[in-house]
mmCIF file of C-alpha atoms and ligand atoms in Angstrom:
data_model
loop_
_atom_site.group_PDB
_atom_site.id
_atom_site.type_symbol
_atom_site.label_atom_id
_atom_site.label_comp_id
_atom_site.label_asym_id
_atom_site.label_seq_id
_atom_site.Cartn_x
_atom_site.Cartn_y
_atom_site.Cartn_z
ATOM 1 C CA MET A 1 -13.941 32.058 18.312
ATOM 2 C CA SER A 2 -15.876 28.824 18.424
ATOM 3 C CA LEU A 3 -15.731 25.777 20.660
ATOM 4 C CA ARG A 4 -14.027 23.805 17.904
ATOM 5 C CA GLN A 5 -10.982 26.018 18.231
ATOM 6 C CA ALA A 6 -10.309 24.770 21.739
ATOM 7 C CA THR A 7 -7.346 22.412 21.694
ATOM 8 C CA LEU A 8 -6.847 19.212 23.659
ATOM 9 C CA HIS A 9 -3.782 20.835 25.149
ATOM 10 C CA GLN A 10 -5.792 23.796 26.440
ATOM 11 C CA LEU A 11 -8.397 21.464 27.930
ATOM 12 C CA LYS A 12 -5.649 19.506 29.680
ATOM 13 C CA ILE A 13 -4.147 22.689 31.074
ATOM 14 C CA PHE A 14 -7.525 23.830 32.323
ATOM 15 C CA THR A 15 -8.152 20.625 34.311
ATOM 16 C CA ILE A 16 -4.831 21.190 36.064
ATOM 17 C CA LEU A 17 -5.695 24.800 36.847
ATOM 18 C CA ALA A 18 -9.106 23.663 38.100
ATOM 19 C CA ARG A 19 -7.403 21.173 40.429
ATOM 20 C CA HIS A 20 -4.936 23.690 41.908
ATOM 21 C CA LEU A 21 -7.122 26.823 41.676
ATOM 22 C CA ASN A 22 -3.780 28.611 41.640
ATOM 23 C CA MET A 23 -2.006 29.952 38.520
ATOM 24 C CA THR A 24 1.517 29.646 39.878
ATOM 25 C CA ARG A 25 1.194 26.047 41.099
ATOM 26 C CA ALA A 26 -0.607 24.924 37.903
ATOM 27 C CA ALA A 27 2.114 26.587 35.799
ATOM 28 C CA GLU A 28 4.795 24.780 37.834
ATOM 29 C CA GLU A 29 3.179 21.400 37.252
ATOM 30 C CA LEU A 30 2.978 22.159 33.539
ATOM 31 C CA TYR A 31 6.543 23.520 33.273
ATOM 32 C CA MET A 32 5.091 26.758 31.847
ATOM 33 C CA THR A 33 5.342 30.345 32.950
ATOM 34 C CA PRO A 34 2.168 31.731 34.604
ATOM 35 C CA ALA A 35 1.942 34.252 31.744
ATOM 36 C CA ALA A 36 1.966 31.506 29.077
ATOM 37 C CA LEU A 37 -0.583 29.548 31.090
ATOM 38 C CA SER A 38 -2.870 32.539 31.386
ATOM 39 C CA ILE A 39 -2.719 33.151 27.588
ATOM 40 C CA GLN A 40 -3.823 29.555 26.920
ATOM 41 C CA ILE A 41 -6.690 29.814 29.431
ATOM 42 C CA LYS A 42 -7.758 33.130 27.920
ATOM 43 C CA GLN A 43 -7.919 31.574 24.435
ATOM 44 C CA LEU A 44 -9.908 28.657 25.851
ATOM 45 C CA SER A 45 -12.389 31.059 27.500
ATOM 46 C CA GLN A 46 -12.810 32.814 24.151
ATOM 47 C CA ALA A 47 -13.427 29.502 22.389
ATOM 48 C CA MET A 48 -16.048 28.587 25.022
ATOM 49 C CA GLY A 49 -17.637 32.030 24.814
ATOM 50 C CA ALA A 50 -17.608 32.552 28.601
ATOM 51 C CA PRO A 51 -15.133 33.283 31.411
ATOM 52 C CA LEU A 52 -13.989 30.042 33.043
ATOM 53 C CA TYR A 53 -12.762 31.403 36.358
ATOM 54 C CA GLU A 54 -12.934 34.522 38.462
ATOM 55 C CA GLN A 55 -10.420 35.920 40.880
ATOM 56 C CA ILE A 56 -11.648 37.372 44.153
ATOM 57 C CA GLY A 57 -8.815 38.799 46.177
ATOM 58 C CA LYS A 58 -6.025 36.259 45.904
ATOM 59 C CA ARG A 59 -8.412 33.318 45.489
ATOM 60 C CA LEU A 60 -9.456 31.795 42.216
ATOM 61 C CA PHE A 61 -12.938 30.286 41.672
ATOM 62 C CA LEU A 62 -14.349 28.351 38.716
ATOM 63 C CA THR A 63 -17.405 29.873 37.086
ATOM 64 C CA ASP A 64 -20.369 27.641 36.155
ATOM 65 C CA ALA A 65 -18.978 27.467 32.604
ATOM 66 C CA GLY A 66 -15.546 26.619 34.052
ATOM 67 C CA ARG A 67 -16.997 23.687 36.024
ATOM 68 C CA LEU A 68 -18.724 22.344 32.896
ATOM 69 C CA VAL A 69 -15.532 22.668 30.862
ATOM 70 C CA ASP A 70 -13.556 20.942 33.638
ATOM 71 C CA VAL A 71 -15.929 17.916 33.682
ATOM 72 C CA ALA A 72 -16.041 17.688 29.882
ATOM 73 C CA SER A 73 -12.296 17.988 29.637
ATOM 74 C CA ARG A 74 -11.724 15.151 32.116
ATOM 75 C CA ASP A 75 -14.235 13.010 30.157
ATOM 76 C CA VAL A 76 -12.398 13.687 26.913
ATOM 77 C CA HIS A 77 -9.031 12.755 28.407
ATOM 78 C CA GLU A 78 -10.353 9.604 30.051
ATOM 79 C CA ARG A 79 -11.811 8.553 26.696
ATOM 80 C CA LEU A 80 -8.474 9.210 25.025
ATOM 81 C CA GLU A 81 -6.725 7.027 27.589
ATOM 82 C CA VAL A 82 -9.137 4.161 26.878
ATOM 83 C CA LEU A 83 -8.533 4.706 23.159
ATOM 84 C CA ALA A 84 -4.770 4.494 23.717
ATOM 85 C CA MET A 85 -5.211 1.201 25.602
ATOM 86 C CA ASP A 86 -7.499 -0.204 22.895
ATOM 87 C CA LEU A 87 -4.987 0.718 20.210
ATOM 88 C CA ALA A 88 -2.132 -0.837 22.164
ATOM 89 C CA GLN A 89 -4.130 -4.022 22.556
ATOM 90 C CA ALA A 90 -5.096 -4.076 18.887
ATOM 91 C CA GLN A 91 -1.439 -3.742 17.942
ATOM 92 C CA GLY A 92 -0.320 -6.194 20.578
ATOM 93 C CA ILE A 93 -0.369 -9.936 20.175
ATOM 94 C CA GLU A 94 -3.215 -10.951 22.464
ATOM 95 C CA SER A 95 -5.991 -10.141 20.061
ATOM 96 C CA GLY A 96 -4.180 -10.270 16.733
ATOM 97 C CA SER A 97 -4.324 -12.748 13.902
ATOM 98 C CA LEU A 98 -1.813 -14.986 12.161
ATOM 99 C CA ARG A 99 -2.293 -16.294 8.638
ATOM 100 C CA VAL A 100 0.157 -19.006 7.619
ATOM 101 C CA SER A 101 0.389 -20.957 4.374
ATOM 102 C CA ILE A 102 2.424 -24.137 4.553
ATOM 103 C CA ILE A 103 3.644 -26.624 2.026
ATOM 104 C CA THR A 104 1.965 -30.044 2.111
ATOM 105 C CA THR A 105 4.701 -31.929 3.973
ATOM 106 C CA ALA A 106 4.794 -29.292 6.735
ATOM 107 C CA LYS A 107 1.294 -30.355 7.781
ATOM 108 C CA TYR A 108 2.907 -33.180 9.771
ATOM 109 C CA PHE A 109 4.352 -30.797 12.349
ATOM 110 C CA VAL A 110 3.191 -27.183 11.875
ATOM 111 C CA PRO A 111 -0.313 -27.721 13.343
ATOM 112 C CA ARG A 112 1.340 -29.051 16.537
ATOM 113 C CA ILE A 113 3.562 -25.959 16.787
ATOM 114 C CA LEU A 114 0.621 -23.636 16.090
ATOM 115 C CA GLY A 115 -1.426 -25.471 18.714
ATOM 116 C CA ALA A 116 1.218 -24.950 21.386
ATOM 117 C CA PHE A 117 1.654 -21.296 20.369
ATOM 118 C CA SER A 118 -2.081 -20.672 20.494
ATOM 119 C CA LYS A 119 -2.298 -22.208 23.999
ATOM 120 C CA LEU A 120 0.137 -19.510 25.095
ATOM 121 C CA HIS A 121 -1.862 -16.781 23.293
ATOM 122 C CA PRO A 122 -5.486 -17.940 23.237
ATOM 123 C CA GLY A 123 -6.772 -14.595 21.895
ATOM 124 C CA ILE A 124 -4.930 -14.952 18.584
ATOM 125 C CA ASP A 125 -6.986 -15.932 15.585
ATOM 126 C CA ILE A 126 -4.967 -18.430 13.487
ATOM 127 C CA ALA A 127 -5.672 -19.350 9.868
ATOM 128 C CA LEU A 128 -3.702 -22.154 8.213
ATOM 129 C CA GLU A 129 -3.607 -23.103 4.526
ATOM 130 C CA VAL A 130 -1.973 -26.359 3.407
ATOM 131 C CA ILE A 131 -1.079 -26.057 -0.273
ATOM 132 C CA ASN A 132 1.488 -27.133 -2.849
ATOM 133 C CA ARG A 133 4.608 -25.208 -3.787
ATOM 134 C CA ASP A 134 3.111 -23.458 -6.826
ATOM 135 C CA HIS A 135 0.247 -22.113 -4.722
ATOM 136 C CA ILE A 136 2.604 -21.002 -1.972
ATOM 137 C CA LEU A 137 4.715 -19.080 -4.487
ATOM 138 C CA GLU A 138 1.615 -17.455 -5.969
ATOM 139 C CA ARG A 139 0.328 -16.380 -2.524
ATOM 140 C CA LEU A 140 3.813 -15.136 -1.623
ATOM 141 C CA ARG A 141 3.927 -13.045 -4.815
ATOM 142 C CA GLN A 142 0.546 -11.541 -3.951
ATOM 143 C CA ASN A 143 1.524 -10.967 -0.305
ATOM 144 C CA LEU A 144 -1.615 -12.739 0.961
ATOM 145 C CA ASP A 145 -0.295 -14.217 4.225
ATOM 146 C CA ASP A 146 1.794 -13.267 7.226
ATOM 147 C CA LEU A 147 4.145 -16.218 6.825
ATOM 148 C CA TYR A 148 4.954 -19.207 4.611
ATOM 149 C CA ILE A 149 6.587 -22.453 5.660
ATOM 150 C CA MET A 150 8.417 -24.428 3.005
ATOM 151 C CA GLY A 151 11.392 -26.723 2.520
ATOM 152 C CA GLN A 152 13.204 -24.556 0.008
ATOM 153 C CA ALA A 153 13.125 -20.765 -0.246
ATOM 154 C CA PRO A 154 12.285 -19.475 -3.730
ATOM 155 C CA ASP A 155 15.381 -18.176 -5.522
ATOM 156 C CA ASN A 156 13.505 -15.927 -7.968
ATOM 157 C CA LEU A 157 11.620 -13.863 -5.358
ATOM 158 C CA SER A 158 13.018 -11.390 -2.870
ATOM 159 C CA VAL A 159 12.271 -12.975 0.504
ATOM 160 C CA MET A 160 13.535 -13.411 4.038
ATOM 161 C CA ALA A 161 13.941 -17.139 4.764
ATOM 162 C CA LEU A 162 14.652 -18.236 8.331
ATOM 163 C CA PRO A 163 15.623 -21.897 8.798
ATOM 164 C CA PHE A 164 14.082 -23.205 12.024
ATOM 165 C CA MET A 165 14.076 -27.003 11.917
ATOM 166 C CA GLU A 166 15.761 -29.922 10.174
ATOM 167 C CA ASN A 167 13.923 -31.767 7.422
ATOM 168 C CA PRO A 168 15.692 -35.117 6.896
ATOM 169 C CA LEU A 169 14.704 -36.995 3.746
ATOM 170 C CA VAL A 170 14.911 -40.776 3.878
ATOM 171 C CA ILE A 171 14.351 -43.685 1.515
ATOM 172 C CA VAL A 172 11.397 -45.738 2.605
ATOM 173 C CA ALA A 173 10.693 -49.358 1.677
ATOM 174 C CA PRO A 174 8.090 -51.894 2.781
ATOM 175 C CA ALA A 175 9.278 -53.526 6.040
ATOM 176 C CA ASP A 176 9.856 -56.909 4.328
ATOM 177 C CA HIS A 177 11.979 -55.497 1.468
ATOM 178 C CA PRO A 178 15.294 -57.405 0.917
ATOM 179 C CA LEU A 179 17.309 -54.167 1.285
ATOM 180 C CA ALA A 180 15.711 -53.391 4.676
ATOM 181 C CA ALA A 181 18.321 -55.458 6.525
ATOM 182 C CA LYS A 182 21.289 -54.267 4.442
ATOM 183 C CA ARG A 183 23.741 -51.615 5.738
ATOM 184 C CA ASN A 184 25.515 -48.871 3.828
ATOM 185 C CA ILE A 185 23.689 -49.390 0.556
ATOM 186 C CA ASP A 186 25.382 -47.852 -2.503
ATOM 187 C CA PRO A 187 22.885 -45.470 -4.255
ATOM 188 C CA LYS A 188 23.713 -47.279 -7.537
ATOM 189 C CA GLU A 189 22.088 -50.432 -6.130
ATOM 190 C CA LEU A 190 18.755 -48.598 -6.225
ATOM 191 C CA ALA A 191 18.844 -48.110 -10.002
ATOM 192 C CA GLY A 192 16.840 -51.284 -10.627
ATOM 193 C CA GLU A 193 14.217 -50.582 -7.956
ATOM 194 C CA PRO A 194 10.825 -49.138 -8.870
ATOM 195 C CA PHE A 195 10.214 -45.780 -7.177
ATOM 196 C CA ILE A 196 7.012 -43.983 -6.225
ATOM 197 C CA ALA A 197 7.527 -40.261 -6.881
ATOM 198 C CA ARG A 198 5.764 -37.216 -5.518
ATOM 199 C CA GLU A 199 4.181 -34.824 -8.031
ATOM 200 C CA PRO A 200 6.415 -32.515 -10.140
ATOM 201 C CA GLY A 201 7.245 -29.350 -8.184
ATOM 202 C CA SER A 202 7.334 -31.141 -4.822
ATOM 203 C CA GLY A 203 10.380 -30.065 -2.806
ATOM 204 C CA THR A 204 10.896 -33.650 -1.647
ATOM 205 C CA ARG A 205 10.888 -34.893 -5.234
ATOM 206 C CA LEU A 206 13.289 -32.161 -6.409
ATOM 207 C CA ALA A 207 15.788 -32.922 -3.641
ATOM 208 C CA GLY A 208 15.664 -36.688 -4.279
ATOM 209 C CA GLU A 209 16.085 -36.230 -8.063
ATOM 210 C CA HIS A 210 18.999 -33.875 -7.525
ATOM 211 C CA PHE A 211 20.784 -36.381 -5.260
ATOM 212 C CA PHE A 212 20.560 -39.262 -7.743
ATOM 213 C CA GLN A 213 21.282 -37.121 -10.812
ATOM 214 C CA GLU A 214 24.488 -35.839 -9.206
ATOM 215 C CA ARG A 215 25.645 -39.449 -8.802
ATOM 216 C CA GLY A 216 24.598 -40.455 -12.320
ATOM 217 C CA VAL A 217 21.975 -42.883 -11.005
ATOM 218 C CA HIS A 218 18.836 -43.158 -13.120
ATOM 219 C CA LEU A 219 15.832 -44.175 -11.024
ATOM 220 C CA THR A 220 12.818 -45.980 -12.451
ATOM 221 C CA THR A 221 9.629 -44.144 -11.540
ATOM 222 C CA ARG A 222 6.760 -46.608 -11.413
ATOM 223 C CA MET A 223 4.130 -44.129 -10.297
ATOM 224 C CA THR A 224 3.680 -40.446 -9.509
ATOM 225 C CA LEU A 225 1.348 -39.556 -6.650
ATOM 226 C CA GLY A 226 0.263 -36.147 -5.375
ATOM 227 C CA SER A 227 0.491 -36.650 -1.620
ATOM 228 C CA ASN A 228 2.780 -38.148 0.984
ATOM 229 C CA GLU A 229 -0.056 -40.293 2.321
ATOM 230 C CA ALA A 230 -0.730 -41.778 -1.135
ATOM 231 C CA VAL A 231 3.000 -42.456 -1.601
ATOM 232 C CA LYS A 232 3.137 -44.215 1.783
ATOM 233 C CA GLN A 233 0.165 -46.400 0.864
ATOM 234 C CA ALA A 234 1.865 -47.395 -2.395
ATOM 235 C CA VAL A 235 5.114 -48.218 -0.587
ATOM 236 C CA ALA A 236 3.294 -50.218 2.102
ATOM 237 C CA GLY A 237 1.512 -52.067 -0.695
ATOM 238 C CA GLY A 238 4.882 -53.166 -2.117
ATOM 239 C CA LEU A 239 4.728 -51.034 -5.274
ATOM 240 C CA GLY A 240 8.145 -49.484 -4.798
ATOM 241 C CA LEU A 241 10.506 -47.330 -2.740
ATOM 242 C CA ALA A 242 10.140 -43.622 -2.096
ATOM 243 C CA VAL A 243 12.055 -40.582 -0.918
ATOM 244 C CA LEU A 244 10.059 -38.993 1.895
ATOM 245 C CA SER A 245 10.571 -36.500 4.663
ATOM 246 C CA ARG A 246 11.012 -38.340 7.951
ATOM 247 C CA HIS A 247 8.295 -36.070 9.357
ATOM 248 C CA THR A 248 5.741 -37.932 7.253
ATOM 249 C CA LEU A 249 6.534 -41.184 9.093
ATOM 250 C CA VAL A 250 6.242 -40.001 12.668
ATOM 251 C CA LEU A 251 2.726 -41.364 13.162
ATOM 252 C CA ASP A 252 3.521 -44.670 11.396
ATOM 253 C CA ALA A 253 6.199 -45.862 13.798
ATOM 254 C CA ALA A 254 3.875 -48.287 15.538
ATOM 255 C CA SER A 255 2.479 -49.777 12.327
ATOM 256 C CA GLY A 256 5.748 -51.551 11.442
ATOM 257 C CA ALA A 257 4.769 -51.205 7.773
ATOM 258 C CA PHE A 258 7.905 -49.339 6.671
ATOM 259 C CA ALA A 259 11.677 -49.653 6.855
ATOM 260 C CA VAL A 260 14.021 -46.709 6.384
ATOM 261 C CA LEU A 261 16.883 -47.900 4.167
ATOM 262 C CA ASP A 262 20.515 -47.266 5.136
ATOM 263 C CA VAL A 263 21.602 -45.656 1.859
ATOM 264 C CA GLN A 264 24.943 -43.811 1.594
ATOM 265 C CA GLY A 265 24.288 -40.042 1.598
ATOM 266 C CA PHE A 266 20.954 -40.396 3.391
ATOM 267 C CA PRO A 267 19.257 -38.921 5.290
ATOM 268 C CA LEU A 268 19.465 -35.912 2.983
ATOM 269 C CA LEU A 269 19.604 -32.978 5.344
ATOM 270 C CA ARG A 270 17.286 -30.184 4.382
ATOM 271 C CA HIS A 271 15.630 -27.510 6.496
ATOM 272 C CA TRP A 272 12.247 -26.001 7.027
ATOM 273 C CA TYR A 273 12.126 -22.272 6.409
ATOM 274 C CA ALA A 274 9.782 -19.571 7.661
ATOM 275 C CA VAL A 275 9.517 -17.200 4.712
ATOM 276 C CA TYR A 276 8.050 -13.753 4.122
ATOM 277 C CA PRO A 277 8.483 -11.143 1.378
ATOM 278 C CA MET A 278 11.463 -8.823 1.826
ATOM 279 C CA GLY A 279 10.268 -5.431 3.063
ATOM 280 C CA LYS A 280 7.045 -6.761 4.607
ATOM 281 C CA GLN A 281 5.903 -4.996 7.792
ATOM 282 C CA ILE A 282 5.995 -7.892 10.244
ATOM 283 C CA SER A 283 3.054 -7.780 12.663
ATOM 284 C CA PRO A 284 3.714 -8.203 16.405
ATOM 285 C CA VAL A 285 1.916 -11.589 16.285
ATOM 286 C CA THR A 286 4.085 -12.828 13.398
ATOM 287 C CA ARG A 287 7.194 -11.642 15.210
ATOM 288 C CA ALA A 288 6.112 -13.487 18.358
ATOM 289 C CA PHE A 289 5.522 -16.658 16.324
ATOM 290 C CA LEU A 290 8.928 -16.389 14.631
ATOM 291 C CA THR A 291 10.559 -16.025 18.030
ATOM 292 C CA TYR A 292 8.544 -18.985 19.283
ATOM 293 C CA ILE A 293 9.597 -21.347 16.491
ATOM 294 C CA ALA A 294 13.193 -20.194 16.789
ATOM 295 C CA THR A 295 13.237 -21.080 20.510
ATOM 296 C CA GLU A 296 10.723 -23.123 22.494
ATOM 297 C CA GLY A 297 8.524 -24.049 19.568
ATOM 298 C CA THR A 298 11.155 -26.136 17.796
ATOM 299 C CA PRO A 299 10.258 -29.777 18.179
ATOM 300 C CA LYS A 300 13.064 -32.331 18.605
ATOM 301 C CA THR A 301 15.064 -32.992 15.499
ATOM 302 C CA VAL A 302 13.808 -36.143 13.820
ATOM 303 C CA THR A 303 16.856 -38.396 14.128
ATOM 304 C CA SER A 304 16.237 -42.103 13.993
ATOM 305 C CA ALA A 305 19.139 -43.941 12.375
ATOM 306 C CA PRO A 306 18.849 -45.158 8.775
ATOM 307 C CA GLY A 307 17.952 -48.810 8.584
ATOM 308 C CA SER A 308 15.729 -48.546 11.641
ATOM 309 C CA LYS A 309 11.967 -48.307 11.821
ATOM 310 C CA PRO A 310 10.693 -44.725 11.751
ATOM 311 C CA SER A 311 11.147 -42.954 15.057
ATOM 312 C CA PRO A 312 8.092 -42.163 17.162
HETATM 313 P P1 PGA B 1 6.878 -30.949 -0.483
HETATM 314 O O1 PGA B 1 7.731 -30.534 0.756
HETATM 315 O O2 PGA B 1 6.869 -29.843 -1.522
HETATM 316 O O3 PGA B 1 7.568 -32.157 -1.019
HETATM 317 O O4 PGA B 1 5.519 -31.258 0.119
HETATM 318 C C1 PGA B 1 8.320 -29.347 0.936
HETATM 319 C C2 PGA B 1 9.771 -29.383 0.677
HETATM 320 O O5 PGA B 1 10.426 -30.304 1.203
HETATM 321 O O6 PGA B 1 10.271 -28.465 -0.010
#
């Protein structure tokens, strides 16, 4: 027999025998019979190529080889305990990572939520991508991230989509627009107004188009722009009205540049969804983040009344 045939179990048993120096008591602690214990020790002695103990009268003594095996065995088990702790930590959330891809409009609030979450778990390494819907869908298909945040779950992919916050869409006008003071505006009254649209594929754009199409209102698109910030600049410059998520206006409250129009049917109530592919093994960090956004992490609903200036 060679040393490699010794098992971890036999080494463990031997350290207990070495502590008690008594077969019966060691067997009791191990819930084994003394005979079974002695077979295991005999096999271990054979693997080590030397007797590990000697019995003189009723007393049991470790041999030199036995003392060496006892020390080595305790080293091995201590190392295994450290390994178990390291593995638990690696699988736990304090040193994990979280990779999130979010749709452009979510950049107005997700970094704040991630910031608060990372204050609670400073060891977590967070990576954030801000991209458009096509890119999100491509990354989702390729399973590149832990989580995706978007305003509309894809209907052609098999995903889990957890709504966690409201996403009200409003119609924004320059503050001095004649409709800014009007209440209960009929959507048909907007047919003659020039609109600034987001790029094709934008969730905001799709939802706005759907609303007006359903009511048979044809909007005039004066300009198409690829970002919320560009749309806001165009609106502030008097080029037209726009459908925007109220989240995009949060930092503009003080500027007084915009009015939110009181249009019947608005705000359009949508939601933000945390999305991941169906069947994905959710990491402990991702699970902790999902719990966080479903509870403490949810910022106040954005609820300023239509017709008012954007809420702070
Ligand atoms: P966006 O927003 O695609 O218009 O940036 C996300 C959504 O509301 O779906």
